[in-house]
Short mmCIF file of C-alpha atoms in Angstrom, two decimals:
data_model
loop_
_atom_site.label_atom_id
_atom_site.label_comp_id
_atom_site.label_asym_id
_atom_site.label_seq_id
_atom_site.Cartn_x
_atom_site.Cartn_y
_atom_site.Cartn_z
CA MET A 711 0.00 0.00 0.00
CA THR A 712 1.42 3.38 -0.98
CA THR A 713 0.76 6.75 0.63
CA THR A 714 -0.27 9.79 -1.38
CA LEU A 715 2.31 12.32 -0.23
CA ASP A 716 0.56 15.24 -1.91
CA SER A 717 -2.56 14.94 0.29
CA ASN A 718 -3.55 18.00 2.30
CA LEU A 719 -2.47 16.35 5.56
CA TYR A 720 1.07 15.75 4.39
CA SER A 721 1.27 19.20 2.82
CA VAL A 722 0.36 20.77 6.15
CA MET A 723 2.81 18.54 8.03
CA ASN A 724 5.64 19.50 5.71
CA ALA A 725 4.72 23.19 5.71
CA ARG A 726 4.62 23.54 9.49
CA LYS A 727 7.88 25.01 10.76
CA SER A 728 8.89 26.76 13.96
CA VAL A 729 8.70 30.43 13.04
CA ARG A 730 11.03 32.83 14.87
CA VAL A 731 9.94 36.19 13.43
CA PHE A 732 6.27 37.18 13.56
CA ASP A 733 4.29 39.97 11.91
CA THR A 734 3.57 42.36 14.77
CA ASN A 735 0.58 43.82 12.90
CA ALA A 736 -1.24 40.53 12.38
CA THR A 737 -4.25 39.81 14.57
CA ILE A 738 -6.36 36.71 15.13
CA ALA A 739 -9.94 36.93 16.36
CA LYS A 740 -10.75 35.27 19.67
CA GLU A 741 -13.45 33.23 17.92
CA GLU A 742 -10.91 31.73 15.54
CA ILE A 743 -8.58 30.78 18.38
CA VAL A 744 -11.52 29.15 20.17
CA GLU A 745 -12.27 27.14 17.02
CA MET A 746 -8.65 25.98 16.75
CA LEU A 747 -8.56 24.95 20.40
CA LYS A 748 -11.84 23.07 20.08
CA LEU A 749 -10.46 21.11 17.13
CA ALA A 750 -7.14 20.53 18.93
CA THR A 751 -8.88 18.90 21.89
CA ILE A 752 -10.03 16.07 19.65
CA ALA A 753 -6.49 14.77 20.25
CA PRO A 754 -6.24 11.48 22.16
CA SER A 755 -5.59 11.47 25.88
CA SER A 756 -4.90 8.87 28.52
CA SER A 757 -8.21 7.26 29.58
CA ASN A 758 -9.91 10.16 27.76
CA LEU A 759 -9.29 12.29 30.86
CA GLN A 760 -8.14 15.27 28.76
CA SER A 761 -5.55 16.36 31.30
CA TRP A 762 -4.91 19.72 29.63
CA SER A 763 -6.07 23.30 29.88
CA PHE A 764 -5.03 26.55 28.21
CA ILE A 765 -4.34 30.20 28.90
CA VAL A 766 -4.53 32.44 25.83
CA PHE A 767 -2.48 35.64 26.01
CA GLN A 768 -3.57 38.43 23.66
CA ASP A 769 -3.19 41.52 25.85
CA ALA A 770 -0.03 43.40 24.84
CA GLU A 771 1.02 44.28 28.40
CA LEU A 772 0.58 40.74 29.67
CA LYS A 773 2.55 39.39 26.71
CA LYS A 774 5.34 41.84 27.51
CA GLU A 775 5.36 40.54 31.08
CA LEU A 776 5.24 36.94 29.87
CA LYS A 777 8.23 37.65 27.65
CA THR A 778 10.44 38.26 30.70
CA ILE A 779 9.34 34.90 32.14
CA ALA A 780 10.11 33.26 28.79
CA ASN A 781 13.79 34.26 28.62
CA ASN A 782 12.95 37.36 26.56
CA GLN A 783 12.01 35.39 23.45
CA ALA A 784 10.78 37.98 20.95
CA ALA A 785 8.03 35.73 19.60
CA VAL A 786 6.12 36.06 22.86
CA GLU A 787 5.58 39.77 22.34
CA ASP A 788 5.54 39.86 18.54
CA SER A 789 3.07 37.05 17.79
CA SER A 790 -0.68 37.59 17.63
CA ALA A 791 -1.28 35.38 20.66
CA VAL A 792 0.53 33.00 22.95
CA ILE A 793 -1.21 29.86 24.10
CA ALA A 794 0.08 28.31 27.31
CA VAL A 795 -0.67 24.60 27.42
CA LEU A 796 -1.06 23.34 30.97
CA GLY A 797 -1.06 19.82 32.36
CA ASN A 798 -3.58 18.75 34.99
CA ILE A 799 -2.33 16.16 37.47
CA ASP A 800 -5.77 15.54 38.94
CA ALA A 801 -7.71 15.26 35.68
CA TYR A 802 -9.16 11.95 36.87
CA LYS A 803 -11.47 13.91 39.19
CA LYS A 804 -13.58 14.81 36.13
CA VAL A 805 -14.00 11.18 35.08
CA GLU A 806 -17.70 11.07 35.99
CA GLN A 807 -18.45 14.26 34.05
CA ILE A 808 -16.51 13.02 31.00
CA TYR A 809 -18.04 9.56 30.85
CA THR A 810 -21.55 10.77 31.60
CA GLN A 811 -21.15 13.05 28.57
CA ASN A 812 -19.90 10.06 26.55
CA VAL A 813 -23.17 8.27 27.30
CA ALA A 814 -25.27 11.35 26.55
CA GLU A 815 -23.56 11.69 23.15
CA GLY A 816 -24.15 8.00 22.36
CA HIS A 817 -20.52 6.84 22.47
CA MET A 818 -21.10 4.09 25.06
CA ASP A 819 -23.72 2.63 27.36
CA ASP A 820 -24.09 3.01 31.12
CA SER A 821 -22.43 -0.29 31.93
CA ILE A 822 -19.18 0.72 30.21
CA LYS A 823 -19.39 4.17 31.80
CA ASP A 824 -19.81 2.74 35.29
CA PHE A 825 -16.98 0.25 34.82
CA THR A 826 -14.61 2.91 33.49
CA ILE A 827 -15.40 5.37 36.27
CA ALA A 828 -14.86 2.71 38.93
CA SER A 829 -11.59 1.58 37.32
CA THR A 830 -10.28 5.12 37.02
CA ASN A 831 -11.14 5.96 40.62
CA ALA A 832 -9.44 2.78 41.76
CA VAL A 833 -6.20 3.41 39.85
CA TYR A 834 -5.46 7.10 39.33
CA PRO A 835 -5.65 8.38 42.93
CA ASN A 836 -3.13 5.72 43.95
CA MET A 837 -0.61 6.63 41.28
CA PRO A 838 2.42 8.64 42.44
CA ARG A 839 2.06 12.33 41.64
CA GLU A 840 5.07 12.10 39.31
CA VAL A 841 3.37 9.40 37.24
CA ARG A 842 0.22 11.48 36.86
CA ALA A 843 2.37 14.48 35.90
CA ASN A 844 4.08 12.40 33.20
CA ILE A 845 0.70 11.36 31.83
CA ALA A 846 -0.47 14.97 31.77
CA SER A 847 2.73 16.07 30.02
CA PHE A 848 2.26 13.39 27.37
CA ASP A 849 -1.35 14.45 26.79
CA ALA A 850 -0.30 18.11 26.59
CA GLY A 851 2.23 17.19 23.91
CA LEU A 852 -0.44 15.45 21.84
CA VAL A 853 -2.86 18.37 21.99
CA SER A 854 -0.04 20.87 21.29
CA MET A 855 1.04 19.14 18.10
CA GLN A 856 -2.55 18.93 16.92
CA LEU A 857 -3.02 22.63 17.63
CA MET A 858 0.05 23.59 15.61
CA LEU A 859 -1.07 21.53 12.61
CA ILE A 860 -4.56 23.02 12.77
CA ALA A 861 -3.08 26.52 12.92
CA LYS A 862 -0.95 25.83 9.85
CA GLU A 863 -3.92 24.44 7.94
CA LYS A 864 -5.72 27.72 8.68
CA GLY A 865 -2.79 29.76 7.37
CA TYR A 866 -1.12 30.65 10.66
CA ASP A 867 2.36 29.94 12.00
CA THR A 868 3.52 28.74 15.39
CA LEU A 869 6.53 28.41 17.64
CA PRO A 870 6.53 25.98 20.58
CA MET A 871 8.63 27.24 23.48
CA GLY A 872 9.66 25.09 26.40
CA GLY A 873 12.35 27.49 27.58
CA PHE A 874 10.61 29.56 30.25
CA ASP A 875 10.55 29.80 34.02
CA LYS A 876 7.74 27.41 34.89
CA VAL A 877 7.80 28.25 38.60
CA LYS A 878 7.45 31.99 37.94
CA PHE A 879 4.74 31.31 35.37
CA ALA A 880 2.70 29.25 37.83
CA GLU A 881 3.06 31.91 40.50
CA ARG A 882 2.28 34.89 38.28
CA PHE A 883 -0.76 33.40 36.58
CA ASP A 884 -2.25 31.74 39.66
CA LEU A 885 -2.14 28.10 38.60
CA SER A 886 -3.87 25.75 40.99
CA ALA A 887 -1.86 23.08 42.81
CA ASP A 888 -2.89 20.42 40.29
CA GLN A 889 -1.82 22.47 37.24
CA PHE A 890 1.61 23.01 35.74
CA PRO A 891 2.78 24.74 32.53
CA VAL A 892 4.12 22.48 29.78
CA VAL A 893 4.72 24.65 26.71
CA LEU A 894 4.05 28.12 25.32
CA ILE A 895 2.90 28.24 21.69
CA ALA A 896 3.30 31.55 19.85
CA LEU A 897 0.60 31.92 17.19
CA GLY A 898 0.49 34.38 14.33
CA LYS A 899 1.76 35.19 10.85
CA ALA A 900 5.40 34.72 9.86
CA ALA A 901 7.31 37.89 8.98
CA ALA A 902 10.34 35.91 7.79
CA PRO A 903 10.73 32.34 6.50
CA ALA A 904 11.37 29.67 9.10
CA TYR A 905 14.56 27.67 8.94
CA GLY A 906 14.31 24.20 7.47
CA SER A 907 15.53 21.28 9.55
CA SER A 908 16.98 17.87 8.85
CA ARG A 909 16.02 14.55 10.41
CA LEU A 910 18.20 11.61 11.34
CA PRO A 911 18.07 8.62 8.98
CA LEU A 912 15.38 6.16 9.98
CA ASP A 913 17.88 3.34 10.33
CA GLU A 914 19.38 5.25 13.26
CA VAL A 915 16.11 5.60 15.13
CA VAL A 916 13.98 2.59 14.11
CA ARG A 917 14.42 -1.07 14.97
CA PHE A 918 12.12 -3.77 13.58
CA ILE A 919 11.91 -6.97 15.63
#
C-alpha cells in the first residue's frame, strides 16, 4: 500500500515550521482561536481524561510581562497570541463528568461508563504524583502538536517554546496546585521564512523486531 504524499495532511505537516519572526501587525480573532482549540482537543488522551487546559495571552502588556518569564524570546511579544498549554495532574477527578457526557452523546452505554469510572477511581488516585504528571505532560504534547497543525492548515504559523521559568509562570498566573505549565505556543503570521531542519536517517532511530 502506498501513501499519497501530496494529500492536504502531508502538505500541512511538511509546511509547518517553527517560526522565529512574527508579523507584529497581524491579529487573530478570539473566535478563531476558540475554534482551533476546540479542534485541537479532539487529540487522544490517557483514559480520555483530557488532562490539559489553556491560557490564551492576547493583551499586549501581559505578553510583555510573559516575555520576561520566557527568557525574553521575541516571539512572545511579537506574535498575535501566545497559548500556554497546561497539564492537569488531577484530571481523573472529572471522570464522571466526562463519561456521563460520553453516554449522553451516544458513544457508550451506562455499563461501560460505570466500569470505566470505577476503574479510574481505583487506579489514578493511587498513582504517584510524578506518574500522573508524566501522563499529563504526554497528553499536553499530543494536543499541542494537533493545535500547531490546525493553525498551519488555517494559514497561521507557530513556535513551541519550552524554555521559560515554569515556577514563575505558575506563581504569576495563579495556577492551581494540580496544574503546571508544559509549553508556550506563539501563534500568528510569519514575517520571515522559518529555517528548514533535517532529520536523522530512519535506520538510526527505528528497529524492527
